Amino acid sequence: MFAKKEFRLVVAGGGTGGHLFPGIAIAKAFCAKQPDTRVLFIGTEKAFEKRCVTREGFHHAVAGASGIKGLGFRKKLSAAVKLPLSILGCMIKLLRFRADAVVGVGGFSSGPVILAAWLLRRPVVLHEQNSVPGIANRLSARFAAKIFLTFPGSEAWFPSEKCSLSGNPVREEILGIEAENQLKPSPTLLVVGGSQGAVALNRAITDALPRLKALGLYIIHQCGESDVERVRACYEEAGMEGEVLPFIDNMSGAYARADLVLCRAGATTLAELTAIGKGSILVPFPHATDNHQEINARYLEENGAARMILECRLNGKDLAQLLETLLSDPAALSTMGGNAKKLGRPEASTVVADGILSLTKKTT
């Protein structure tokens, strides 16, 4: 009797946590359904990406592609020259790995992998995290058999017959926090500006510290490596309690302790907030591609799940006043969290995993 063939899944894309973490969630959900699976991530050279992937027990390789958006003519030309070699290299990687299917999660590094998979006639699935799709997924759509979306309305950018609404996959450790004991002696604010921090959020919070101290507020603040010393000095000067960290490794623990979250409006962050039912103040990154973070944030605000402040209007005084209003009204915070929960799709990773399996017709 022949042994059952091991399934080989490739996750294409990365570069940011917003692309990478959904890919990891999809891979883990797929492995839960198809235990005899090996997973290869093909993405960028960024150290954090390789670290996150290998920590989960998956293999990592580099696509060898370069982004083009926002570059000058010479750099765009250089990226274009590299593209054929990148596609060829990705074809070799897929053949050596003996890939059965490829799921693209966005980012410039996903493009060559998707095209290589199509040339090799491997099934391709895309997942789009944002309300406005990025360039890589828009260009890759023609090569995909299925496209999974996070936000209603995003199908306008793709062939509608390929699209399904799945939500944005969230890591298992985040989904599990709602069972934790969240009783605390004082209200807790979580400030997260992304993996590198956000200078605008850091400045607004540090300007607001004298007023926030009067609230008896405790702050968990991820401020980024480059700003950590300045921010810590501001907390010490204000005599403010809190944890000022360059990066938060245990996000599930931080979410569990928080009564309210101040953050950017990246799709992964919003998926996590809605999956666990956590109210937030959202400050969209103003330079995000196609202004997608503001569109993401407005969707939550219009559904009563968050409050939005545009960065151009963000200042310490107004932020302190809003925090005081929200944190002094537990009923309003609870309503905001409940509205966020209604928007959550904690089953998203399983939906995408099922979609991949349905294409390959290889079930457990």
Short mmCIF file of C-alpha atoms in Angstrom, two decimals:
data_model
loop_
_atom_site.label_atom_id
_atom_site.label_comp_id
_atom_site.label_asym_id
_atom_site.label_seq_id
_atom_site.Cartn_x
_atom_site.Cartn_y
_atom_site.Cartn_z
CA MET A 1 0.00 0.00 0.00
CA PHE A 2 1.37 3.40 -1.01
CA ALA A 3 1.93 6.08 1.62
CA LYS A 4 -0.30 9.13 1.45
CA LYS A 5 1.32 12.00 -0.46
CA GLU A 6 2.48 14.92 1.65
CA PHE A 7 0.73 18.16 0.68
CA ARG A 8 2.99 21.08 -0.25
CA LEU A 9 1.55 24.59 0.26
CA VAL A 10 3.32 27.82 -0.68
CA VAL A 11 2.40 31.16 0.89
CA ALA A 12 3.50 34.02 -1.35
CA GLY A 13 4.01 37.57 -0.08
CA GLY A 14 5.01 39.46 3.01
CA GLY A 15 7.14 42.49 3.73
CA THR A 16 4.84 43.77 6.47
CA GLY A 17 2.99 42.14 9.35
CA GLY A 18 -0.25 43.07 7.59
CA HIS A 19 0.57 40.60 4.82
CA LEU A 20 2.61 38.10 6.80
CA PHE A 21 0.40 37.37 9.82
CA PRO A 22 -2.71 36.48 7.74
CA GLY A 23 -0.48 34.16 5.73
CA ILE A 24 0.70 32.44 8.89
CA ALA A 25 -2.89 32.09 10.11
CA ILE A 26 -3.95 30.54 6.79
CA ALA A 27 -1.00 28.13 6.83
CA LYS A 28 -1.78 26.98 10.38
CA ALA A 29 -5.48 26.51 9.59
CA PHE A 30 -4.58 24.50 6.48
CA CYS A 31 -2.19 22.29 8.45
CA ALA A 32 -4.93 21.67 11.02
CA LYS A 33 -7.18 20.39 8.24
CA GLN A 34 -4.44 18.60 6.31
CA PRO A 35 -1.89 17.41 8.90
CA ASP A 36 0.49 15.89 6.32
CA THR A 37 1.43 19.32 4.96
CA ARG A 38 4.71 21.13 4.44
CA VAL A 39 4.59 24.91 4.08
CA LEU A 40 7.04 27.23 2.33
CA PHE A 41 6.79 31.02 2.59
CA ILE A 42 8.32 32.93 -0.32
CA GLY A 43 8.66 36.60 0.56
CA THR A 44 11.20 39.32 1.25
CA GLU A 45 14.65 39.48 2.82
CA LYS A 46 13.39 41.26 5.95
CA ALA A 47 14.76 39.68 9.10
CA PHE A 48 11.51 39.99 11.05
CA GLU A 49 9.69 38.06 8.32
CA LYS A 50 12.07 35.11 8.41
CA ARG A 51 12.05 35.17 12.21
CA CYS A 52 8.23 35.07 12.41
CA VAL A 53 7.94 32.30 9.80
CA THR A 54 10.62 30.04 11.22
CA ARG A 55 9.29 30.54 14.76
CA GLU A 56 6.04 28.93 13.56
CA GLY A 57 7.95 25.95 12.17
CA PHE A 58 7.63 26.86 8.48
CA HIS A 59 10.35 27.27 5.83
CA HIS A 60 11.20 30.63 4.28
CA ALA A 61 12.70 31.67 0.94
CA VAL A 62 13.19 35.00 -0.83
CA ALA A 63 11.36 35.89 -4.06
CA GLY A 64 14.07 38.27 -5.24
CA ALA A 65 11.62 40.92 -6.46
CA SER A 66 11.59 44.68 -5.81
CA GLY A 67 8.64 47.00 -5.30
CA ILE A 68 8.03 49.83 -7.77
CA LYS A 69 5.46 52.14 -6.16
CA GLY A 70 6.95 55.51 -5.24
CA LEU A 71 10.31 54.82 -6.90
CA GLY A 72 12.10 56.99 -9.43
CA PHE A 73 12.52 55.98 -13.07
CA ARG A 74 15.94 54.32 -12.65
CA LYS A 75 14.88 52.20 -9.70
CA LYS A 76 11.67 51.19 -11.48
CA LEU A 77 13.74 50.17 -14.50
CA SER A 78 16.07 48.16 -12.27
CA ALA A 79 13.09 46.40 -10.67
CA ALA A 80 11.65 45.61 -14.10
CA VAL A 81 14.95 44.11 -15.25
CA LYS A 82 15.02 41.86 -12.16
CA LEU A 83 11.46 40.61 -12.66
CA PRO A 84 12.08 37.89 -15.31
CA LEU A 85 14.93 36.47 -13.23
CA SER A 86 12.75 36.57 -10.14
CA ILE A 87 9.94 34.69 -11.93
CA LEU A 88 12.41 32.06 -13.18
CA GLY A 89 13.87 31.72 -9.70
CA CYS A 90 10.40 31.29 -8.21
CA MET A 91 9.55 28.61 -10.79
CA ILE A 92 12.65 26.69 -9.72
CA LYS A 93 11.69 27.06 -6.05
CA LEU A 94 8.16 25.80 -6.70
CA LEU A 95 9.44 22.81 -8.69
CA ARG A 96 12.05 21.89 -6.08
CA PHE A 97 9.47 22.19 -3.30
CA ARG A 98 6.94 20.26 -5.42
CA ALA A 99 4.23 22.80 -4.63
CA ASP A 100 0.62 21.63 -4.86
CA ALA A 101 -0.97 25.08 -4.43
CA VAL A 102 -0.03 28.70 -3.83
CA VAL A 103 -1.87 31.28 -1.74
CA GLY A 104 -0.93 34.92 -2.31
CA VAL A 105 -1.31 37.35 0.58
CA GLY A 106 -0.09 40.53 -1.11
CA GLY A 107 3.06 42.59 -1.09
CA PHE A 108 5.38 43.07 -4.07
CA SER A 109 7.16 39.76 -3.43
CA SER A 110 3.96 37.80 -4.11
CA GLY A 111 3.72 38.78 -7.80
CA PRO A 112 6.57 36.68 -9.24
CA VAL A 113 5.50 33.65 -7.18
CA ILE A 114 1.90 33.88 -8.41
CA LEU A 115 2.98 34.21 -12.05
CA ALA A 116 5.43 31.32 -11.64
CA ALA A 117 2.65 29.17 -10.17
CA TRP A 118 0.33 30.02 -13.06
CA LEU A 119 3.02 29.15 -15.63
CA LEU A 120 3.49 25.80 -13.87
CA ARG A 121 -0.29 25.27 -13.75
CA ARG A 122 -0.44 25.19 -9.95
CA PRO A 123 -3.73 26.34 -8.37
CA VAL A 124 -3.59 29.92 -7.09
CA VAL A 125 -5.70 31.49 -4.33
CA LEU A 126 -5.45 35.15 -3.31
CA HIS A 127 -6.34 36.82 -0.04
CA GLU A 128 -6.86 40.60 0.08
CA GLN A 129 -6.67 42.19 3.52
CA ASN A 130 -7.61 45.79 2.72
CA SER A 131 -10.70 47.60 1.52
CA VAL A 132 -8.69 48.88 -1.46
CA PRO A 133 -6.52 46.10 -2.93
CA GLY A 134 -2.80 46.57 -3.40
CA ILE A 135 -1.09 46.54 -6.78
CA ALA A 136 0.27 43.00 -6.41
CA ASN A 137 -3.16 41.42 -5.87
CA ARG A 138 -4.81 43.54 -8.56
CA LEU A 139 -2.25 42.35 -11.12
CA SER A 140 -2.34 38.76 -9.86
CA ALA A 141 -6.14 38.44 -9.97
CA ARG A 142 -6.19 37.15 -13.55
CA PHE A 143 -4.02 34.19 -12.52
CA ALA A 144 -6.10 33.21 -9.49
CA ALA A 145 -8.91 30.67 -9.32
CA LYS A 146 -10.33 32.10 -6.05
CA ILE A 147 -10.01 35.48 -4.35
CA PHE A 148 -10.95 35.93 -0.69
CA LEU A 149 -11.84 39.39 0.59
CA THR A 150 -11.85 41.06 4.00
CA PHE A 151 -14.22 43.98 3.37
CA PRO A 152 -17.59 44.09 1.58
CA GLY A 153 -17.27 46.08 -1.63
CA SER A 154 -13.72 45.04 -2.48
CA GLU A 155 -15.03 42.74 -5.20
CA ALA A 156 -15.38 45.84 -7.40
CA TRP A 157 -11.63 45.57 -8.02
CA PHE A 158 -11.69 41.92 -9.10
CA PRO A 159 -13.61 39.51 -11.32
CA SER A 160 -16.72 39.08 -9.16
CA GLU A 161 -17.19 35.41 -10.03
CA LYS A 162 -13.88 34.58 -8.33
CA CYS A 163 -14.61 36.49 -5.11
CA SER A 164 -15.79 35.33 -1.70
CA LEU A 165 -16.02 37.29 1.55
CA SER A 166 -13.91 35.54 4.19
CA GLY A 167 -12.69 38.27 6.53
CA ASN A 168 -9.04 38.63 7.48
CA PRO A 169 -7.34 35.60 9.10
CA VAL A 170 -6.27 36.20 12.70
CA ARG A 171 -3.59 34.33 14.63
CA GLU A 172 -4.85 31.61 17.00
CA GLU A 173 -3.19 33.16 20.03
CA ILE A 174 -5.15 36.39 19.46
CA LEU A 175 -8.47 34.58 19.05
CA GLY A 176 -7.99 32.80 22.37
CA ILE A 177 -7.68 35.87 24.59
CA GLU A 178 -11.37 36.45 25.28
CA ALA A 179 -11.33 33.68 27.90
CA GLU A 180 -8.63 35.41 29.95
CA ASN A 181 -9.36 37.30 33.15
CA GLN A 182 -9.29 40.99 32.34
CA LEU A 183 -10.01 42.41 35.83
CA LYS A 184 -7.58 45.24 36.62
CA PRO A 185 -7.31 47.90 39.34
CA SER A 186 -7.17 50.76 36.78
CA PRO A 187 -8.21 51.34 33.16
CA THR A 188 -5.59 50.24 30.67
CA LEU A 189 -4.80 51.79 27.29
CA LEU A 190 -2.84 49.88 24.67
CA VAL A 191 -0.94 52.06 22.18
CA VAL A 192 0.36 50.28 19.08
CA GLY A 193 1.83 52.08 16.11
CA GLY A 194 2.78 49.02 14.10
CA SER A 195 5.97 46.97 14.32
CA GLN A 196 8.12 50.11 13.91
CA GLY A 197 5.99 52.33 16.12
CA ALA A 198 4.35 55.55 14.92
CA VAL A 199 5.93 58.91 15.68
CA ALA A 200 2.62 60.78 15.42
CA LEU A 201 0.97 58.51 18.02
CA ASN A 202 4.02 58.69 20.26
CA ARG A 203 4.03 62.49 20.21
CA ALA A 204 0.30 62.79 20.86
CA ILE A 205 0.41 60.41 23.82
CA THR A 206 3.49 61.99 25.39
CA ASP A 207 1.90 65.44 25.03
CA ALA A 208 -1.23 64.09 26.72
CA LEU A 209 0.56 62.38 29.66
CA PRO A 210 0.10 65.14 32.29
CA ARG A 211 -3.69 65.05 31.80
CA LEU A 212 -3.84 61.26 31.49
CA LYS A 213 -2.06 60.83 34.82
CA ALA A 214 -5.10 62.37 36.55
CA LEU A 215 -7.26 59.57 35.12
CA GLY A 216 -5.28 56.89 36.98
CA LEU A 217 -4.62 55.35 33.57
CA TYR A 218 -2.13 52.56 32.93
CA ILE A 219 -0.57 52.50 29.45
CA ILE A 220 1.07 49.69 27.50
CA HIS A 221 2.92 51.53 24.74
CA GLN A 222 4.71 49.98 21.75
CA CYS A 223 6.66 52.93 20.41
CA GLY A 224 9.29 51.44 18.11
CA GLU A 225 13.03 51.02 18.64
CA SER A 226 14.02 54.46 17.31
CA ASP A 227 11.77 56.43 19.71
CA VAL A 228 11.89 54.31 22.86
CA GLU A 229 14.39 56.36 24.86
CA ARG A 230 12.59 59.66 24.25
CA VAL A 231 9.18 58.19 25.06
CA ARG A 232 10.45 56.55 28.26
CA ALA A 233 11.93 59.86 29.36
CA CYS A 234 8.55 61.55 28.82
CA TYR A 235 6.79 58.95 30.99
CA GLU A 236 9.36 59.39 33.76
CA GLU A 237 9.09 63.18 33.63
CA ALA A 238 5.29 62.99 33.85
CA GLY A 239 5.44 60.42 36.67
CA MET A 240 3.17 58.20 34.57
CA GLU A 241 2.77 54.47 35.11
CA GLY A 242 3.15 52.30 32.09
CA GLU A 243 5.19 49.88 30.01
CA VAL A 244 7.13 51.53 27.20
CA LEU A 245 8.40 48.89 24.81
CA PRO A 246 10.11 48.98 21.41
CA PHE A 247 8.06 45.94 20.34
CA ILE A 248 5.40 43.78 21.98
CA ASP A 249 6.06 40.08 21.48
CA ASN A 250 3.00 38.95 23.44
CA MET A 251 0.22 40.83 21.65
CA SER A 252 -2.46 38.46 22.92
CA GLY A 253 -1.54 39.32 26.51
CA ALA A 254 -1.51 43.05 25.72
CA TYR A 255 -4.94 42.88 24.08
CA ALA A 256 -6.32 40.92 27.04
CA ARG A 257 -5.25 43.63 29.49
CA ALA A 258 -6.48 46.58 27.41
CA ASP A 259 -9.79 48.38 27.90
CA LEU A 260 -9.18 50.49 24.80
CA VAL A 261 -6.67 50.46 21.95
CA LEU A 262 -5.07 53.44 20.21
CA CYS A 263 -3.56 52.32 16.93
CA ARG A 264 -3.21 52.65 13.17
CA ALA A 265 -5.88 51.19 10.90
CA GLY A 266 -4.02 48.42 9.11
CA ALA A 267 -6.21 45.50 8.07
CA THR A 268 -4.56 42.94 10.36
CA THR A 269 -4.94 45.16 13.42
CA LEU A 270 -8.61 45.79 12.61
CA ALA A 271 -9.21 42.07 12.05
CA GLU A 272 -7.75 41.37 15.49
CA LEU A 273 -9.80 44.10 17.17
CA THR A 274 -13.05 42.88 15.63
CA ALA A 275 -12.33 39.20 16.21
CA ILE A 276 -11.88 39.79 19.96
CA GLY A 277 -14.42 42.61 20.30
CA LYS A 278 -12.17 45.46 21.42
CA GLY A 279 -13.04 49.16 21.08
CA SER A 280 -10.43 51.45 19.57
CA ILE A 281 -9.33 54.92 18.55
CA LEU A 282 -7.96 54.67 15.03
CA VAL A 283 -5.40 57.05 13.50
CA PRO A 284 -5.00 55.98 9.85
CA PHE A 285 -1.52 56.18 8.36
CA PRO A 286 -1.97 59.08 5.88
CA HIS A 287 0.53 57.76 3.34
CA ALA A 288 -0.93 54.25 3.03
CA THR A 289 -1.40 53.10 -0.55
CA ASP A 290 -4.66 54.46 -2.02
CA ASN A 291 -5.50 55.85 1.44
CA HIS A 292 -6.79 52.38 2.35
CA GLN A 293 -6.25 52.83 6.10
CA GLU A 294 -8.72 55.71 6.27
CA ILE A 295 -11.25 53.66 4.31
CA ASN A 296 -10.67 50.72 6.67
CA ALA A 297 -11.13 52.97 9.72
CA ARG A 298 -14.29 54.61 8.42
CA TYR A 299 -15.88 51.19 8.04
CA LEU A 300 -15.41 50.50 11.76
CA GLU A 301 -16.41 54.01 12.80
CA GLU A 302 -19.61 53.91 10.74
CA ASN A 303 -20.52 50.66 12.48
CA GLY A 304 -19.97 52.09 15.97
CA ALA A 305 -16.90 49.93 16.60
CA ALA A 306 -14.27 52.68 16.80
CA ARG A 307 -13.55 56.39 16.81
CA MET A 308 -11.29 57.81 14.11
CA ILE A 309 -8.89 60.74 14.27
CA LEU A 310 -7.07 61.83 11.13
CA GLU A 311 -3.36 62.35 11.76
CA CYS A 312 -3.56 65.97 10.63
CA ARG A 313 -5.99 66.60 13.51
CA LEU A 314 -4.19 64.54 16.14
CA ASN A 315 -2.88 66.43 19.16
CA GLY A 316 -2.32 65.69 22.83
CA LYS A 317 -5.09 67.92 24.19
CA ASP A 318 -7.91 66.54 22.04
CA LEU A 319 -6.66 62.98 22.40
CA ALA A 320 -6.63 63.28 26.20
CA GLN A 321 -10.18 64.64 26.15
CA LEU A 322 -11.42 61.76 23.97
CA LEU A 323 -9.69 59.17 26.15
CA GLU A 324 -11.20 60.73 29.25
CA THR A 325 -14.68 60.61 27.69
CA LEU A 326 -14.42 56.99 26.58
CA LEU A 327 -12.65 55.52 29.60
CA SER A 328 -15.04 57.19 32.06
CA ASP A 329 -18.01 55.47 30.39
CA PRO A 330 -17.70 51.66 30.70
CA ALA A 331 -21.12 51.16 29.09
CA ALA A 332 -20.04 53.06 25.96
CA LEU A 333 -16.80 51.07 25.81
CA SER A 334 -18.75 47.83 26.12
CA THR A 335 -21.08 48.88 23.30
CA MET A 336 -18.11 49.78 21.11
CA GLY A 337 -16.52 46.40 21.80
CA GLY A 338 -19.80 44.61 21.07
CA ASN A 339 -20.15 46.43 17.75
CA ALA A 340 -16.57 45.48 16.88
CA LYS A 341 -17.34 41.85 17.67
CA LYS A 342 -20.28 41.89 15.24
CA LEU A 343 -17.87 42.80 12.43
CA GLY A 344 -15.37 40.09 13.33
CA ARG A 345 -14.85 36.95 11.27
CA PRO A 346 -12.78 34.65 13.48
CA GLU A 347 -13.38 31.77 11.07
CA ALA A 348 -11.58 33.56 8.20
CA SER A 349 -8.46 31.37 8.12
CA THR A 350 -10.58 28.21 8.00
CA VAL A 351 -12.67 29.61 5.14
CA VAL A 352 -9.54 30.29 3.08
CA ALA A 353 -8.06 26.88 3.94
CA ASP A 354 -11.29 25.22 2.77
CA GLY A 355 -11.07 27.20 -0.46
CA ILE A 356 -7.57 25.91 -1.15
CA LEU A 357 -8.62 22.34 -0.45
CA SER A 358 -11.64 22.61 -2.72
CA LEU A 359 -9.37 23.59 -5.61
CA THR A 360 -6.88 20.79 -5.09
CA LYS A 361 -9.48 18.13 -4.20
CA LYS A 362 -7.06 16.72 -1.60
CA THR A 363 -8.91 16.32 1.69
CA THR A 364 -8.03 14.53 4.87
#
